Short mmCIF file of C-alpha atoms in Angstrom, two decimals:
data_model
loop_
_atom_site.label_atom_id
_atom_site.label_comp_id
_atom_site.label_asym_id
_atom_site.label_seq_id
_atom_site.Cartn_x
_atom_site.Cartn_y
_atom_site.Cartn_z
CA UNK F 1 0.00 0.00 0.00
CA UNK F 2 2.54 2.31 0.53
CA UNK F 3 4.53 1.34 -2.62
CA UNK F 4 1.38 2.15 -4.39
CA UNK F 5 1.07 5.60 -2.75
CA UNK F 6 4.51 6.68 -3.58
CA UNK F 7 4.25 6.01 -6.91
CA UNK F 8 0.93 7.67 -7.26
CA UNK F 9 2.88 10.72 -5.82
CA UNK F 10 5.45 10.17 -8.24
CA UNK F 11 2.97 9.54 -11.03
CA UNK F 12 0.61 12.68 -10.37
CA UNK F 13 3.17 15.56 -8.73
CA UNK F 14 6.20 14.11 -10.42
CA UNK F 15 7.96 13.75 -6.78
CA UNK F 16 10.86 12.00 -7.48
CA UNK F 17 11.58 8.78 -5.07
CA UNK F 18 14.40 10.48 -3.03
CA UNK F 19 12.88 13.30 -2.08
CA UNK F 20 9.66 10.87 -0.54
CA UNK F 21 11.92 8.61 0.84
CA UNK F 22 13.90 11.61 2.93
CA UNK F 23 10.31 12.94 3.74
CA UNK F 24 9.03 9.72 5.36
CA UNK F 25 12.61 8.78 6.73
CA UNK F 26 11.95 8.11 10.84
CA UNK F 27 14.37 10.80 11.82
CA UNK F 28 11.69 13.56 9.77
CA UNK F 29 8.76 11.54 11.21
CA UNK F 30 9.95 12.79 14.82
CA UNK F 31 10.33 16.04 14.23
CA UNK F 32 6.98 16.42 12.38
CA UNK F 33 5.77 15.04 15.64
CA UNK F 34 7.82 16.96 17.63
CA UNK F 35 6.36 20.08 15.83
CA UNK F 36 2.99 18.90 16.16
CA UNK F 37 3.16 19.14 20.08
CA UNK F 38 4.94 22.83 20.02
CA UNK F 39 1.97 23.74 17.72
CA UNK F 40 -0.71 22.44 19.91
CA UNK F 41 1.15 24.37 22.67
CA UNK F 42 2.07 27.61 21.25
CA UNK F 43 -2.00 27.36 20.04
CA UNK F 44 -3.33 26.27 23.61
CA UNK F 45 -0.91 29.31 25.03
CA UNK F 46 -2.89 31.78 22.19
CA UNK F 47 -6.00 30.47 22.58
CA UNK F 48 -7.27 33.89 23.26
CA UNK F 49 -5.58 36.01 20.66
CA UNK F 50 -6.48 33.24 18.17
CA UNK F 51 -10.57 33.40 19.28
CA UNK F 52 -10.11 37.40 19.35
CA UNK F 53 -8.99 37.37 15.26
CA UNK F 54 -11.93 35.11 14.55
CA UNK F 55 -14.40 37.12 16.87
CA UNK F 56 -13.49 40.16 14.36
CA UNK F 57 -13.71 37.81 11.22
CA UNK F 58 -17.05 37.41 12.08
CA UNK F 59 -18.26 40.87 12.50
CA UNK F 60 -17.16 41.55 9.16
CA UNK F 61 -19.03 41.31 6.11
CA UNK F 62 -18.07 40.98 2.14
CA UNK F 63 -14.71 41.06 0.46
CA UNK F 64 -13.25 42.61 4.19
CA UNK F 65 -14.29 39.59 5.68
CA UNK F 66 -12.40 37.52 2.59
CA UNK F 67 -9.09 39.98 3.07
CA UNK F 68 -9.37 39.34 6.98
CA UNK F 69 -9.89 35.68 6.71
CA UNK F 70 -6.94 35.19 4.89
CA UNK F 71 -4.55 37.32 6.30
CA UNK F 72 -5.65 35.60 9.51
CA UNK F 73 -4.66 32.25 8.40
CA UNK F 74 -1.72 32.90 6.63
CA UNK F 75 -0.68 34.86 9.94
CA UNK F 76 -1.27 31.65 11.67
CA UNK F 77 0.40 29.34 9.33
CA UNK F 78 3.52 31.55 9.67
CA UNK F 79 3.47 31.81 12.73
CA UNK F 80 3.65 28.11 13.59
CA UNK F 81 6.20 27.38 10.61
CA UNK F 82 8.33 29.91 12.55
CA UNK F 83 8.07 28.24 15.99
CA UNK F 84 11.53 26.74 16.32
CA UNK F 85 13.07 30.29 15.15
CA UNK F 86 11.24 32.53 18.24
CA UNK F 87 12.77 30.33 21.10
#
């Protein structure tokens, strides 16, 4: 089943074996897990700010509440791909 799946990858996004093989390699697993955790932590510890930027998502209406929405989760995605950097 695997096999299959990395050759569908291959097959559809044209990711070459290596690059899949590094990707799923144990010592990458970890760390994805490992940076799960800090996420789930660094969110629990923002729990607030995080409900305050969708409290004021939902007030707005029309192509503001588009512009917010987005810039809200692109905030948030950079903000946990930076984790490791801030401590």
């Amino acid at each position: 089943m695997i096999k299959k799946s990395i050759n569908l990858l291959y097959k559809v996004l044209g990711i070459p074996f290596e690059l899949i093989k590094y990707v799923i390699s144990v010592r990458n697993l970890k760390f994805i897990g490992k940076w799960v955790i800090d996420a789930i932590k660094e969110s629990i510890a923002q729990i607030f700010t995080i409900l305050g930027f969708f409290i004021a998502w939902f007030t707005l209406t029309g192509s503001a509440q588009d512009i917010v929405g987005i810039a809200i989760i692109v905030s948030i995605v950079i903000w946990l791909l930076t984790i490791y950097t801030r401590d």
